[in-house]
Short mmCIF file of C-alpha atoms and ligand atoms in Angstrom, two decimals:
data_model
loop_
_atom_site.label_atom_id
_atom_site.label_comp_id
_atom_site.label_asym_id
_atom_site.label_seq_id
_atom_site.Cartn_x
_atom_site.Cartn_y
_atom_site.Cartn_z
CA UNK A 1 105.44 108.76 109.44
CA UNK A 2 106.58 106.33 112.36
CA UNK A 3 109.68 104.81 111.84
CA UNK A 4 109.14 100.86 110.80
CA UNK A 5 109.50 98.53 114.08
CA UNK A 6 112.29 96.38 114.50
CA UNK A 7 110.43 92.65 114.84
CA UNK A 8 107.23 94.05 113.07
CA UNK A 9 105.69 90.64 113.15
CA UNK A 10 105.31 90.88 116.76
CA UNK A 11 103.99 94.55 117.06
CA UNK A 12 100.68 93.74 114.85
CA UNK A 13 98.59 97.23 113.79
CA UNK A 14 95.17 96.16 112.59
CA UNK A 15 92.81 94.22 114.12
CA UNK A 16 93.46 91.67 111.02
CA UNK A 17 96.58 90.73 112.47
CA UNK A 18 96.75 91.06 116.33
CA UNK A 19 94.35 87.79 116.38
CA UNK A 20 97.53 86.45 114.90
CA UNK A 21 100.23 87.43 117.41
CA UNK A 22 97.95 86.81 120.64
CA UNK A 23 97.62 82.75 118.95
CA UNK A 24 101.59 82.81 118.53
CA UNK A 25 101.99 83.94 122.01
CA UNK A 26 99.43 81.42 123.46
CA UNK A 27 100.64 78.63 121.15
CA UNK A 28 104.27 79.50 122.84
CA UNK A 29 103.06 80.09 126.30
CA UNK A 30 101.48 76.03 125.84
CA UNK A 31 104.75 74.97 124.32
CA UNK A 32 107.03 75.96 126.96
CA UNK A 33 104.64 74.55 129.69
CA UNK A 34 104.88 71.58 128.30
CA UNK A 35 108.57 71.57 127.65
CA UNK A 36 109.26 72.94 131.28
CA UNK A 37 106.66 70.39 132.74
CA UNK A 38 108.43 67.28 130.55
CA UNK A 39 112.03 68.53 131.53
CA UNK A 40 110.99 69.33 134.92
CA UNK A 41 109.54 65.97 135.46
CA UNK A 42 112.58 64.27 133.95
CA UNK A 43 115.11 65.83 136.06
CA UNK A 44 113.25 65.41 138.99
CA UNK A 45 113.07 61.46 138.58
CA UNK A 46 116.97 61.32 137.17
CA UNK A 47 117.83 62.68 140.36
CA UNK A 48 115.12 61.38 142.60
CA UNK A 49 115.74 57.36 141.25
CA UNK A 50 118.95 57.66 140.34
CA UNK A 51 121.33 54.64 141.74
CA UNK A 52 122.40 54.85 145.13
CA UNK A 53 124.47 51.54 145.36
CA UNK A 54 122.20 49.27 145.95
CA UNK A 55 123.39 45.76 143.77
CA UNK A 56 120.53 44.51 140.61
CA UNK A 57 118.41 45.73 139.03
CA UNK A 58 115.69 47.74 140.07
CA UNK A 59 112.39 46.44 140.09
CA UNK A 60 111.07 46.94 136.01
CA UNK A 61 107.64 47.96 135.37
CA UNK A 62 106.18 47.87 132.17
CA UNK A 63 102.90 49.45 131.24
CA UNK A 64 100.13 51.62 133.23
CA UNK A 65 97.01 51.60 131.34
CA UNK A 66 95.60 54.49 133.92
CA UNK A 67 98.37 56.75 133.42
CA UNK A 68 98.87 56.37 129.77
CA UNK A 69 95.15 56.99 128.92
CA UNK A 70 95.59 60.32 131.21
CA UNK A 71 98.94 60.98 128.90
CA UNK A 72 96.99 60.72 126.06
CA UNK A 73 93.54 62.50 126.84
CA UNK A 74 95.95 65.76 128.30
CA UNK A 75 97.82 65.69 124.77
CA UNK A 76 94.74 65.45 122.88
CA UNK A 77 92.94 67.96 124.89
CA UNK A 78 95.89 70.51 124.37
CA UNK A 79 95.57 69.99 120.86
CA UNK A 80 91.40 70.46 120.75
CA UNK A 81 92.23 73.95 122.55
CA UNK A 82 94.98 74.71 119.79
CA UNK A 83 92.52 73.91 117.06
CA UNK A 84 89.87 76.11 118.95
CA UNK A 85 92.36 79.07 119.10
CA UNK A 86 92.87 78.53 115.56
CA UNK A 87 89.83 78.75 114.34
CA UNK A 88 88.86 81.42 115.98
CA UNK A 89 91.33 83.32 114.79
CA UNK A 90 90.81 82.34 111.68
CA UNK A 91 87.63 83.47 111.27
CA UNK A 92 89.11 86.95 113.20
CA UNK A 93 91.71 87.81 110.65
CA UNK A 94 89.95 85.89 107.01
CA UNK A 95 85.98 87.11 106.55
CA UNK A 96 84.93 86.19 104.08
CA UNK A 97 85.58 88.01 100.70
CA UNK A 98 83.78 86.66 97.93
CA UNK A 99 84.48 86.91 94.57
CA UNK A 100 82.00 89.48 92.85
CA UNK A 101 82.83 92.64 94.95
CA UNK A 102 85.29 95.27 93.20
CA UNK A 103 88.88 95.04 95.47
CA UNK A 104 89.80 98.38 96.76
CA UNK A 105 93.31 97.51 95.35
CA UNK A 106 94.74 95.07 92.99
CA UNK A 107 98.46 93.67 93.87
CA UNK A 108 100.39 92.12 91.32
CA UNK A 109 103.69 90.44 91.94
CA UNK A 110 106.67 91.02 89.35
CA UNK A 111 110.30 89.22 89.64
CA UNK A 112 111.12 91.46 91.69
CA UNK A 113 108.79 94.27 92.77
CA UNK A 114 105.15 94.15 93.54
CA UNK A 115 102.80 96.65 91.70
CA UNK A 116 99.68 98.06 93.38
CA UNK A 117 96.89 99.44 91.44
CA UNK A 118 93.85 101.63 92.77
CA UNK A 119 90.73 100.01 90.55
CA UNK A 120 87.69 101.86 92.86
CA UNK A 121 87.74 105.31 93.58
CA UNK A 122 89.97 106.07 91.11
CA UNK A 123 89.98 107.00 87.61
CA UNK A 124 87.73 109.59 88.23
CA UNK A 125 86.88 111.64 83.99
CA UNK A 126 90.01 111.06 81.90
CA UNK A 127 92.42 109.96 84.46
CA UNK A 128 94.00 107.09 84.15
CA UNK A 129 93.91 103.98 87.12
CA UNK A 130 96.43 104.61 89.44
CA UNK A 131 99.71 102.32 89.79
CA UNK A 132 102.29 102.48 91.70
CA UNK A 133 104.87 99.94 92.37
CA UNK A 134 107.13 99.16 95.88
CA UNK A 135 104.99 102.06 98.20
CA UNK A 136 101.96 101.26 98.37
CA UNK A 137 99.56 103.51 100.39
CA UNK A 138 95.89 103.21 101.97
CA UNK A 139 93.35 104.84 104.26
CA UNK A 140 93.27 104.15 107.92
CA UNK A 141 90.42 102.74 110.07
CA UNK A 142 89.17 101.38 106.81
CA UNK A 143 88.94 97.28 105.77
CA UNK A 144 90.26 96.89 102.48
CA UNK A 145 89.61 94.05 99.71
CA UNK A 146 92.88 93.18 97.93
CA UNK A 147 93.14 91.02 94.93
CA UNK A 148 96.06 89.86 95.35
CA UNK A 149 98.15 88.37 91.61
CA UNK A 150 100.90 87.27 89.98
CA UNK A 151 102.90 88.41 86.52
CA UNK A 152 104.98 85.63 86.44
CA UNK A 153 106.09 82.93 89.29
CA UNK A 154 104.01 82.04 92.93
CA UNK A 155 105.22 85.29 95.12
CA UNK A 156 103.22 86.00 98.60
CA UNK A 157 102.43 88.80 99.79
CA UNK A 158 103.21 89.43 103.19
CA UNK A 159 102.93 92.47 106.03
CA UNK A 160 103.51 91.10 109.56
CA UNK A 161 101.36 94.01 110.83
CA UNK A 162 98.39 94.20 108.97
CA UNK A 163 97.10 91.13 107.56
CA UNK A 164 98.14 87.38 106.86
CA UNK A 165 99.94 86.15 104.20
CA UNK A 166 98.21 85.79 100.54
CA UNK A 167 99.90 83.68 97.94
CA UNK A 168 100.26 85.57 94.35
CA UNK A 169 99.86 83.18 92.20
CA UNK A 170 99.08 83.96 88.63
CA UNK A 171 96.38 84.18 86.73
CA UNK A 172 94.55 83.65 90.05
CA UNK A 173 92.80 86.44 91.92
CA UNK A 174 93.71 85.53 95.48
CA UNK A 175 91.47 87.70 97.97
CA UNK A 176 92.89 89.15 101.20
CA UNK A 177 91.08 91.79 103.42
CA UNK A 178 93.80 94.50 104.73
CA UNK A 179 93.61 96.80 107.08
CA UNK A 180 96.03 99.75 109.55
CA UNK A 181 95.04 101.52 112.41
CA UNK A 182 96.97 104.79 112.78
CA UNK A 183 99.04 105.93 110.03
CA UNK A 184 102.22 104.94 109.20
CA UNK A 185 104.65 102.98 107.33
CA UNK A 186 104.73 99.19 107.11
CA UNK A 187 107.25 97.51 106.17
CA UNK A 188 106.56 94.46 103.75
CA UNK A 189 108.32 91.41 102.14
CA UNK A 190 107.50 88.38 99.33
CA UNK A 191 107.43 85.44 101.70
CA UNK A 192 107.59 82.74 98.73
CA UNK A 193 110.66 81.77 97.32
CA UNK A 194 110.70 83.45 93.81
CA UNK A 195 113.80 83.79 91.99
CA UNK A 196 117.48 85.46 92.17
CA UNK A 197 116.31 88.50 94.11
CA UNK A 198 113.12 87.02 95.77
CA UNK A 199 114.89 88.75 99.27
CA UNK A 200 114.68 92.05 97.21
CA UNK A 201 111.15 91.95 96.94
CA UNK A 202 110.40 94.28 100.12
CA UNK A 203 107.70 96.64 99.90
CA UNK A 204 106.29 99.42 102.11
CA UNK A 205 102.62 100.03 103.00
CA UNK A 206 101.85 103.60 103.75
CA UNK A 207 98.72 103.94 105.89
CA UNK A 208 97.61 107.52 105.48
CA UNK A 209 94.16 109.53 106.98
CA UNK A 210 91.63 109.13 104.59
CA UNK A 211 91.80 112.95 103.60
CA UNK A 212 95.96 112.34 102.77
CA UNK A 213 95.42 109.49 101.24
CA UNK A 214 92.52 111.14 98.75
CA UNK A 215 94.88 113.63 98.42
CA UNK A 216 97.30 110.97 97.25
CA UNK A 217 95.53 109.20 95.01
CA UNK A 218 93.57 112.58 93.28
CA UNK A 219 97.80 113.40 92.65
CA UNK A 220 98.43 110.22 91.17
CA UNK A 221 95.81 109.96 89.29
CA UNK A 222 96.86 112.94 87.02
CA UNK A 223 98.74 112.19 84.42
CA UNK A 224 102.89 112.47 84.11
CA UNK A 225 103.80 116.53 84.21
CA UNK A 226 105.40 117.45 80.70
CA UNK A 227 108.71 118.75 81.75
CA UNK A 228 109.34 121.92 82.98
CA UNK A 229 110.61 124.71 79.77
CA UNK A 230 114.01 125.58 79.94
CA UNK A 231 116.13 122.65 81.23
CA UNK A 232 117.96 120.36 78.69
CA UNK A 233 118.57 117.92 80.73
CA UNK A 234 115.16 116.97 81.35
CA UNK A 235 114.02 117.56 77.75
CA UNK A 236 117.01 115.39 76.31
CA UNK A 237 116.44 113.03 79.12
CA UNK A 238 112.68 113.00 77.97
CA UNK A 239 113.82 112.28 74.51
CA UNK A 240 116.06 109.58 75.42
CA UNK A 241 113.22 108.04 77.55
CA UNK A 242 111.51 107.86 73.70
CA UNK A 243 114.69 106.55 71.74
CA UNK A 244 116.12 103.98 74.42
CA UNK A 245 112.43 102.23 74.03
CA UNK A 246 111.92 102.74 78.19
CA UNK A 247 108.10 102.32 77.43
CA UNK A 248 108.62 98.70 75.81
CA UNK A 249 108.46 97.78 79.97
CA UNK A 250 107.44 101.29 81.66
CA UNK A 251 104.06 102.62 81.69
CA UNK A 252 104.35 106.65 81.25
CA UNK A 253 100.63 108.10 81.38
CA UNK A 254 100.63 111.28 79.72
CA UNK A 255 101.97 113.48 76.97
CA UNK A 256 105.47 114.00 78.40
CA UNK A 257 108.24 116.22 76.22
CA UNK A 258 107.51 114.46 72.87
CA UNK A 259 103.85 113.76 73.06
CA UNK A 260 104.72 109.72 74.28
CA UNK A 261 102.98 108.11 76.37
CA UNK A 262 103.72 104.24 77.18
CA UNK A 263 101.89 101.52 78.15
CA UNK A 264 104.43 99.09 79.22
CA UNK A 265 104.05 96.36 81.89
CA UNK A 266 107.26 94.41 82.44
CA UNK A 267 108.60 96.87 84.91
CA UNK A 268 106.52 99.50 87.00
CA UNK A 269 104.61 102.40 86.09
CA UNK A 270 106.87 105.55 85.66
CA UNK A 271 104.39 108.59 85.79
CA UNK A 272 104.93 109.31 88.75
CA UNK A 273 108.55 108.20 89.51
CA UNK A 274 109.44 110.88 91.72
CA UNK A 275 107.18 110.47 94.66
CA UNK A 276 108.61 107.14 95.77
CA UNK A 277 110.94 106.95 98.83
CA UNK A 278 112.60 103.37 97.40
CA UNK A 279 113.37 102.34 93.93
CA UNK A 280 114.10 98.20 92.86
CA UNK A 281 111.82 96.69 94.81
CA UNK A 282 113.65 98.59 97.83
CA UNK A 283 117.24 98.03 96.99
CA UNK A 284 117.88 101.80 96.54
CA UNK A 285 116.52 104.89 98.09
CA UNK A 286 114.91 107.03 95.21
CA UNK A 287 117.80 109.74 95.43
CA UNK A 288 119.26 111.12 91.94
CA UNK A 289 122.70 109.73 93.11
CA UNK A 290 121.05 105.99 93.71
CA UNK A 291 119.13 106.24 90.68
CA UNK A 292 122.49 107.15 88.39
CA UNK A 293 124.24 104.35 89.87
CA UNK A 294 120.82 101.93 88.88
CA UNK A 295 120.63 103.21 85.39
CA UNK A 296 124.39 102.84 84.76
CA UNK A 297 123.99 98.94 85.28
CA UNK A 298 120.87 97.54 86.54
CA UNK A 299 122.22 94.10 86.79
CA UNK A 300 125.42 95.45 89.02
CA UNK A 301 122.59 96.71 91.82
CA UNK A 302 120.31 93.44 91.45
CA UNK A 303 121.94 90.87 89.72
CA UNK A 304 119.02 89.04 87.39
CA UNK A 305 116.65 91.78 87.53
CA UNK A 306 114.66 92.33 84.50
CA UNK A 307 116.18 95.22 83.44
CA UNK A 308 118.78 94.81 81.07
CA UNK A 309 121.91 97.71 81.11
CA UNK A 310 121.54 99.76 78.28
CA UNK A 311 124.98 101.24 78.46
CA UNK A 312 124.56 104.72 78.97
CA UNK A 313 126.88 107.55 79.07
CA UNK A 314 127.82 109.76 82.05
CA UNK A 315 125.43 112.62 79.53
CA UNK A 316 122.81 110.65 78.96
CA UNK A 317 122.58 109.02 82.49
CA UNK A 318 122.57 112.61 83.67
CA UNK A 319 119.66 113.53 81.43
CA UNK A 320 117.35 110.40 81.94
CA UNK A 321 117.99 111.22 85.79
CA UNK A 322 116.60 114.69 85.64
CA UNK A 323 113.91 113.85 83.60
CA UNK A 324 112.76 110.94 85.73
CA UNK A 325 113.32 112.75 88.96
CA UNK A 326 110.76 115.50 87.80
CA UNK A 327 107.77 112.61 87.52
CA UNK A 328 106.19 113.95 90.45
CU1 LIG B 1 108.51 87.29 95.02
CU2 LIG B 1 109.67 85.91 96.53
#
């Protein structure tokens, strides 16, 4: 995967979202004509009429109906081009959706991560609909429908590189068509004020080949793996999953150590923990270290976040991090 880029707004990688940058170049471009022609002009006649000496006043002059017409009509007919561009564009990066089609993905915001969930394509005899929460991946070369929610509050869902902006706003199916080029990751971010940790709302779009991201989704489709025999960590951690009532928030597809199985929606789906690079809406790197230190106190990573600390010991934080970290 290619690193993120530093000013990602302005390095666009879909054809959904270079219409975009080549308006916010042009717009600027027009603006700074303007400003240099104004500021020119101004200088020039500060210097050129400025007073020499001579005693009075200068001659006053007030009004030019020729000129100011001419003012006018170039203003106006700068802003007819603007409104062109616009449109166009427009019409570039929004076609139309409709309402009736199936969305390749559904994306629902949470205070404070945003949940993706795979509704076509998926679920494929007895498996259940992929979710995933903070990473979420898609094919290249491909437009994609997204329906894009809300669980709670107005969030927007934003990636500079691939699409526009969508408001989440819930129970309102907001459509947005998304789309990457080449693979790699995209970096993404709520862009509507939302609460505490609203700036910890980032979010990553993997863009994958269409055979990796199959492969992807066929992976995540399966249910959680029932931990490995042997390791009492991970079986006491899997037990402790049951007793500390993780699944009140967590979805955990599958039969796990003690035949559980959870179908939770406060927080994101668990089953398959493991494979995600960031944890907490991207506060943390998913690293058993990081995820210790989140379990130990939630609220001491993200202040306000959901989760509440459940004041585990250095045992049993050990345990439900070795069970969680095998949730491949
Ligand atoms: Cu969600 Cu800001």
């Amino acid at each position: 995967m290619s690193a993120p880029a530093v000013l990602p707004t302005l390095q666009p990688a879909s054809p959904l979202a270079a219409p975009i940058t080549t308006l916010t170049y042009v717009t600027l471009g027009i603006g700074l004509a303007v400003f240099a022609l104004v500021t020119g002009l101004t200088f020039y006649f500060i210097s050129r009429y400025k007073h020499r000496g001579a005693d009075g006043e200068p001659p006053q002059i007030f009004g030019n109906a020729r000129d100011e017409i001419i003012w006018m009509l170039m203003a106006a007919g700068i802003l007819v081009v603007l409104f062109a561009l616009t449109w166009t564009t427009m019409n570039r990066i929004d076609p139309q959706a409709g309402q009736d089609g199936t969305p390749d993905l559904i994306v629902t915001g949470h205070q404070w991560f945003w949940e993706a969930s795979y509704p076509r394509g998926t679920n494929p005899a007895g498996m259940g609909v992929v979710s995933t929460a903070s990473e979420i991946h898609i094919p290249t070369g491909k437009k994609l429908l997204l329906e894009v929610g809300s669980a709670d509050v107005i969030h927007d869902f934003w990636v500079p590189q691939l699409a526009r902006k969508m408001d989440a706003i819930p129970g309102q199916g907001n459509r947005l068509w998304i789309q990457a080029d080449k693979p790699g990751t995209y970096l993404g971010a709520c862009s509507e004020f939302c609460g505490a940790q609203h700036a910890w709302m980032r979010f990553k779009v993997i863009a994958q080949t269409p055979q990796d991201f199959q492969a992807w989704l066929a992976q995540q489709a399966q249910q959680a793996a029932p931990p490995p025999p042997n390791q009492t960590d991970v079986e006491n951690g899997a037990g402790l999953f049951v007793r500390q009532g993780c699944g009140e928030c967590h979805t955990l597809r599958g039969i796990g150590a003690r035949g559980h199985a959870s179908q939770g929606s406060v927080g994101p789906d668990l089953t398959h923990f493991a494979s995600r690079g960031i944890i907490a809406g991207g506060v943390l790197d998913n690293t058993p270290e990081n995820l210790r230190r989140w379990l130990k106190n939630p609220q001491a990573v993200k202040p306000g976040v959901r989760m509440p600390n459940y004041r585990l010991n250095d045992a049993q934080l050990r345990q439900l991090t070795a069970y969680l970290e095998t949730l491949q």
